[in-house]
Amino acid sequence: MEDTTSQDTYTAEQRETLESGLRILARMIARAHLRRQGSLQSEGASEESGSETGRARRSGQSD
């Protein structure tokens, strides 16, 4: 069986496409995270508040 972990497995064009796709994915994840953070803060559950309600909301728990 061939070792497919070496750097020369992909062409330069394939590596560029892969890296570009990973950058796009990372950007999407970061935006979703910021949107989620913003919606939590607008509900009064910001990280700085330290309230029990905010912690329960962030962890997905409810009373």
Backbone as XML, in Angstrom:
<?xml version="1.0"?>
<chain id="A" units="angstrom">
  <residue number="1" name="MET">
    <atom name="N" x="0.826" y="-1.195" z="0.000"/>
    <atom name="CA" x="0.000" y="0.000" z="0.000"/>
    <atom name="C" x="0.866" y="1.253" z="0.000"/>
  </residue>
  <residue number="2" name="GLU">
    <atom name="N" x="0.399" y="2.277" z="-0.676"/>
    <atom name="CA" x="1.138" y="3.522" z="-0.781"/>
    <atom name="C" x="0.958" y="4.400" z="0.443"/>
  </residue>
  <residue number="3" name="ASP">
    <atom name="N" x="2.012" y="5.122" z="0.804"/>
    <atom name="CA" x="1.922" y="6.090" z="1.897"/>
    <atom name="C" x="1.343" y="7.385" z="1.338"/>
  </residue>
  <residue number="4" name="THR">
    <atom name="N" x="0.151" y="7.750" z="1.791"/>
    <atom name="CA" x="-0.508" y="8.944" z="1.256"/>
    <atom name="C" x="-0.365" y="10.149" z="2.173"/>
  </residue>
  <residue number="5" name="THR">
    <atom name="N" x="0.560" y="10.084" z="3.129"/>
    <atom name="CA" x="0.732" y="11.202" z="4.057"/>
    <atom name="C" x="1.821" y="12.166" z="3.616"/>
  </residue>
  <residue number="6" name="SER">
    <atom name="N" x="2.536" y="11.872" z="2.557"/>
    <atom name="CA" x="3.629" y="12.740" z="2.125"/>
    <atom name="C" x="3.089" y="14.027" z="1.503"/>
  </residue>
  <residue number="7" name="GLN">
    <atom name="N" x="3.917" y="15.061" z="1.516"/>
    <atom name="CA" x="3.527" y="16.373" z="1.004"/>
    <atom name="C" x="3.248" y="16.353" z="-0.498"/>
  </residue>
  <residue number="8" name="ASP">
    <atom name="N" x="3.916" y="15.489" z="-1.247"/>
    <atom name="CA" x="3.775" y="15.505" z="-2.700"/>
    <atom name="C" x="2.591" y="14.678" z="-3.197"/>
  </residue>
  <residue number="9" name="THR">
    <atom name="N" x="1.660" y="14.355" z="-2.318"/>
    <atom name="CA" x="0.475" y="13.594" z="-2.714"/>
    <atom name="C" x="-0.430" y="14.431" z="-3.608"/>
  </residue>
  <residue number="10" name="TYR">
    <atom name="N" x="-0.505" y="15.735" z="-3.343"/>
    <atom name="CA" x="-1.383" y="16.622" z="-4.098"/>
    <atom name="C" x="-0.570" y="17.550" z="-4.985"/>
  </residue>
  <residue number="11" name="THR">
    <atom name="N" x="-1.179" y="17.957" z="-6.083"/>
    <atom name="CA" x="-0.528" y="18.945" z="-6.938"/>
    <atom name="C" x="-0.636" y="20.308" z="-6.272"/>
  </residue>
  <residue number="12" name="ALA">
    <atom name="N" x="0.142" y="21.254" z="-6.761"/>
    <atom name="CA" x="0.105" y="22.616" z="-6.209"/>
    <atom name="C" x="-1.300" y="23.203" z="-6.339"/>
  </residue>
  <residue number="13" name="GLU">
    <atom name="N" x="-1.942" y="22.941" z="-7.455"/>
    <atom name="CA" x="-3.302" y="23.458" z="-7.671"/>
    <atom name="C" x="-4.293" y="22.840" z="-6.681"/>
  </residue>
  <residue number="14" name="GLN">
    <atom name="N" x="-4.155" y="21.541" z="-6.426"/>
    <atom name="CA" x="-5.040" y="20.875" z="-5.463"/>
    <atom name="C" x="-4.817" y="21.410" z="-4.051"/>
  </residue>
  <residue number="15" name="ARG">
    <atom name="N" x="-3.549" y="21.625" z="-3.687"/>
    <atom name="CA" x="-3.243" y="22.183" z="-2.359"/>
    <atom name="C" x="-3.836" y="23.576" z="-2.213"/>
  </residue>
  <residue number="16" name="GLU">
    <atom name="N" x="-3.715" y="24.378" z="-3.260"/>
    <atom name="CA" x="-4.252" y="25.741" z="-3.237"/>
    <atom name="C" x="-5.776" y="25.711" z="-3.081"/>
  </residue>
  <residue number="17" name="THR">
    <atom name="N" x="-6.430" y="24.819" z="-3.794"/>
    <atom name="CA" x="-7.883" y="24.679" z="-3.691"/>
    <atom name="C" x="-8.283" y="24.238" z="-2.292"/>
  </residue>
  <residue number="18" name="LEU">
    <atom name="N" x="-7.558" y="23.282" z="-1.749"/>
    <atom name="CA" x="-7.839" y="22.791" z="-0.397"/>
    <atom name="C" x="-7.649" y="23.895" z="0.639"/>
  </residue>
  <residue number="19" name="GLU">
    <atom name="N" x="-6.537" y="24.614" z="0.547"/>
    <atom name="CA" x="-6.272" y="25.701" z="1.494"/>
    <atom name="C" x="-7.324" y="26.793" z="1.392"/>
  </residue>
  <residue number="20" name="SER">
    <atom name="N" x="-7.734" y="27.101" z="0.181"/>
    <atom name="CA" x="-8.770" y="28.113" z="-0.019"/>
    <atom name="C" x="-10.086" y="27.660" z="0.615"/>
  </residue>
  <residue number="21" name="GLY">
    <atom name="N" x="-10.431" y="26.413" z="0.410"/>
    <atom name="CA" x="-11.652" y="25.866" z="1.006"/>
    <atom name="C" x="-11.603" y="25.876" z="2.524"/>
  </residue>
  <residue number="22" name="LEU">
    <atom name="N" x="-10.440" y="25.550" z="3.073"/>
    <atom name="CA" x="-10.290" y="25.565" z="4.533"/>
    <atom name="C" x="-10.398" y="26.980" z="5.090"/>
  </residue>
  <residue number="23" name="ARG">
    <atom name="N" x="-9.842" y="27.959" z="4.360"/>
    <atom name="CA" x="-9.966" y="29.356" z="4.805"/>
    <atom name="C" x="-11.425" y="29.795" z="4.799"/>
  </residue>
  <residue number="24" name="ILE">
    <atom name="N" x="-12.164" y="29.420" z="3.758"/>
    <atom name="CA" x="-13.586" y="29.761" z="3.673"/>
    <atom name="C" x="-14.346" y="29.116" z="4.821"/>
  </residue>
  <residue number="25" name="LEU">
    <atom name="N" x="-14.080" y="27.855" z="5.083"/>
    <atom name="CA" x="-14.742" y="27.143" z="6.176"/>
    <atom name="C" x="-14.425" y="27.788" z="7.522"/>
  </residue>
  <residue number="26" name="ALA">
    <atom name="N" x="-13.169" y="28.146" z="7.738"/>
    <atom name="CA" x="-12.776" y="28.795" z="8.993"/>
    <atom name="C" x="-13.502" y="30.124" z="9.156"/>
  </residue>
  <residue number="27" name="ARG">
    <atom name="N" x="-13.639" y="30.876" z="8.068"/>
    <atom name="CA" x="-14.353" y="32.153" z="8.108"/>
    <atom name="C" x="-15.822" y="31.949" z="8.459"/>
  </residue>
  <residue number="28" name="MET">
    <atom name="N" x="-16.435" y="30.927" z="7.872"/>
    <atom name="CA" x="-17.844" y="30.624" z="8.155"/>
    <atom name="C" x="-18.037" y="30.261" z="9.626"/>
  </residue>
  <residue number="29" name="ILE">
    <atom name="N" x="-17.134" y="29.466" z="10.155"/>
    <atom name="CA" x="-17.218" y="29.061" z="11.562"/>
    <atom name="C" x="-17.048" y="30.280" z="12.465"/>
  </residue>
  <residue number="30" name="ALA">
    <atom name="N" x="-16.082" y="31.135" z="12.141"/>
    <atom name="CA" x="-15.845" y="32.332" z="12.955"/>
    <atom name="C" x="-17.061" y="33.248" z="12.937"/>
  </residue>
  <residue number="31" name="ARG">
    <atom name="N" x="-17.667" y="33.440" z="11.767"/>
    <atom name="CA" x="-18.856" y="34.297" z="11.676"/>
    <atom name="C" x="-20.016" y="33.723" z="12.470"/>
  </residue>
  <residue number="32" name="ALA">
    <atom name="N" x="-20.217" y="32.419" z="12.371"/>
    <atom name="CA" x="-21.301" y="31.781" z="13.133"/>
    <atom name="C" x="-21.059" y="31.940" z="14.627"/>
  </residue>
  <residue number="33" name="HIS">
    <atom name="N" x="-19.813" y="31.804" z="15.036"/>
    <atom name="CA" x="-19.471" y="31.963" z="16.452"/>
    <atom name="C" x="-19.763" y="33.393" z="16.914"/>
  </residue>
  <residue number="34" name="LEU">
    <atom name="N" x="-19.354" y="34.374" z="16.115"/>
    <atom name="CA" x="-19.588" y="35.772" z="16.477"/>
    <atom name="C" x="-21.081" y="36.090" z="16.505"/>
  </residue>
  <residue number="35" name="ARG">
    <atom name="N" x="-21.835" y="35.530" z="15.542"/>
    <atom name="CA" x="-23.288" y="35.746" z="15.534"/>
    <atom name="C" x="-23.920" y="35.170" z="16.785"/>
  </residue>
  <residue number="36" name="ARG">
    <atom name="N" x="-23.494" y="33.967" z="17.151"/>
    <atom name="CA" x="-24.033" y="33.318" z="18.350"/>
    <atom name="C" x="-23.674" y="34.127" z="19.592"/>
  </residue>
  <residue number="37" name="GLN">
    <atom name="N" x="-22.442" y="34.582" z="19.665"/>
    <atom name="CA" x="-22.011" y="35.403" z="20.796"/>
    <atom name="C" x="-22.842" y="36.676" z="20.873"/>
  </residue>
  <residue number="38" name="GLY">
    <atom name="N" x="-23.069" y="37.303" z="19.733"/>
    <atom name="CA" x="-23.851" y="38.534" z="19.689"/>
    <atom name="C" x="-25.282" y="38.317" z="20.123"/>
  </residue>
  <residue number="39" name="SER">
    <atom name="N" x="-25.879" y="37.198" z="19.717"/>
    <atom name="CA" x="-27.267" y="36.947" z="20.105"/>
    <atom name="C" x="-27.361" y="36.645" z="21.590"/>
  </residue>
  <residue number="40" name="LEU">
    <atom name="N" x="-26.363" y="35.988" z="22.146"/>
    <atom name="CA" x="-26.373" y="35.725" z="23.585"/>
    <atom name="C" x="-26.230" y="37.028" z="24.361"/>
  </residue>
  <residue number="41" name="GLN">
    <atom name="N" x="-25.373" y="37.919" z="23.868"/>
    <atom name="CA" x="-25.173" y="39.191" z="24.560"/>
    <atom name="C" x="-26.425" y="40.052" z="24.485"/>
  </residue>
  <residue number="42" name="SER">
    <atom name="N" x="-27.125" y="40.010" z="23.354"/>
    <atom name="CA" x="-28.335" y="40.818" z="23.233"/>
    <atom name="C" x="-29.443" y="40.298" z="24.143"/>
  </residue>
  <residue number="43" name="GLU">
    <atom name="N" x="-29.355" y="39.046" z="24.560"/>
    <atom name="CA" x="-30.326" y="38.479" z="25.494"/>
    <atom name="C" x="-29.921" y="38.742" z="26.941"/>
  </residue>
  <residue number="44" name="GLY">
    <atom name="N" x="-28.828" y="39.455" z="27.142"/>
    <atom name="CA" x="-28.366" y="39.740" z="28.493"/>
    <atom name="C" x="-27.574" y="38.607" z="29.100"/>
  </residue>
  <residue number="45" name="ALA">
    <atom name="N" x="-27.032" y="37.745" z="28.253"/>
    <atom name="CA" x="-26.281" y="36.596" z="28.762"/>
    <atom name="C" x="-24.828" y="36.685" z="28.323"/>
  </residue>
  <residue number="46" name="SER">
    <atom name="N" x="-24.251" y="37.856" z="28.405"/>
    <atom name="CA" x="-22.869" y="38.019" z="27.972"/>
    <atom name="C" x="-21.923" y="37.311" z="28.924"/>
  </residue>
  <residue number="47" name="GLU">
    <atom name="N" x="-20.747" y="37.002" z="28.435"/>
    <atom name="CA" x="-19.741" y="36.314" z="29.244"/>
    <atom name="C" x="-19.395" y="37.131" z="30.486"/>
  </residue>
  <residue number="48" name="GLU">
    <atom name="N" x="-19.411" y="38.467" z="30.361"/>
    <atom name="CA" x="-19.015" y="39.330" z="31.462"/>
    <atom name="C" x="-20.046" y="39.340" z="32.582"/>
  </residue>
  <residue number="49" name="SER">
    <atom name="N" x="-21.313" y="39.052" z="32.274"/>
    <atom name="CA" x="-22.358" y="39.170" z="33.288"/>
    <atom name="C" x="-22.175" y="38.158" z="34.402"/>
  </residue>
  <residue number="50" name="GLY">
    <atom name="N" x="-21.767" y="36.940" z="34.055"/>
    <atom name="CA" x="-21.542" y="35.910" z="35.057"/>
    <atom name="C" x="-22.804" y="35.458" z="35.758"/>
  </residue>
  <residue number="51" name="SER">
    <atom name="N" x="-23.960" y="35.801" z="35.220"/>
    <atom name="CA" x="-25.212" y="35.428" z="35.882"/>
    <atom name="C" x="-25.508" y="33.951" z="35.699"/>
  </residue>
  <residue number="52" name="GLU">
    <atom name="N" x="-26.249" y="33.386" z="36.611"/>
    <atom name="CA" x="-26.643" y="31.976" z="36.511"/>
    <atom name="C" x="-27.478" y="31.752" z="35.257"/>
  </residue>
  <residue number="53" name="THR">
    <atom name="N" x="-28.373" y="32.692" z="34.955"/>
    <atom name="CA" x="-29.219" y="32.568" z="33.766"/>
    <atom name="C" x="-28.356" y="32.531" z="32.513"/>
  </residue>
  <residue number="54" name="GLY">
    <atom name="N" x="-27.373" y="33.418" z="32.435"/>
    <atom name="CA" x="-26.482" y="33.452" z="31.280"/>
    <atom name="C" x="-25.691" y="32.175" z="31.135"/>
  </residue>
  <residue number="55" name="ARG">
    <atom name="N" x="-25.188" y="31.654" z="32.238"/>
    <atom name="CA" x="-24.429" y="30.395" z="32.186"/>
    <atom name="C" x="-25.325" y="29.249" z="31.753"/>
  </residue>
  <residue number="56" name="ALA">
    <atom name="N" x="-26.559" y="29.210" z="32.244"/>
    <atom name="CA" x="-27.484" y="28.132" z="31.878"/>
    <atom name="C" x="-27.812" y="28.205" z="30.397"/>
  </residue>
  <residue number="57" name="ARG">
    <atom name="N" x="-28.034" y="29.424" z="29.887"/>
    <atom name="CA" x="-28.339" y="29.577" z="28.460"/>
    <atom name="C" x="-27.166" y="29.126" z="27.613"/>
  </residue>
  <residue number="58" name="ARG">
    <atom name="N" x="-25.945" y="29.551" z="28.000"/>
    <atom name="CA" x="-24.761" y="29.203" z="27.217"/>
    <atom name="C" x="-24.515" y="27.710" z="27.196"/>
  </residue>
  <residue number="59" name="SER">
    <atom name="N" x="-24.822" y="27.028" z="28.282"/>
    <atom name="CA" x="-24.565" y="25.590" z="28.319"/>
    <atom name="C" x="-25.764" y="24.790" z="27.821"/>
  </residue>
  <residue number="60" name="GLY">
    <atom name="N" x="-26.848" y="25.481" z="27.437"/>
    <atom name="CA" x="-28.011" y="24.796" z="26.890"/>
    <atom name="C" x="-28.904" y="24.196" z="27.947"/>
  </residue>
  <residue number="61" name="GLN">
    <atom name="N" x="-28.763" y="24.632" z="29.181"/>
    <atom name="CA" x="-29.581" y="24.098" z="30.267"/>
    <atom name="C" x="-30.682" y="25.085" z="30.602"/>
  </residue>
  <residue number="62" name="SER">
    <atom name="N" x="-31.765" y="24.579" z="31.169"/>
    <atom name="CA" x="-32.830" y="25.454" z="31.646"/>
    <atom name="C" x="-33.340" y="24.928" z="32.970"/>
  </residue>
  <residue number="63" name="ASP">
    <atom name="N" x="-34.005" y="25.810" z="33.716"/>
    <atom name="CA" x="-34.532" y="25.416" z="35.031"/>
    <atom name="C" x="-35.757" y="24.545" z="34.913"/>
  </residue>
</chain>
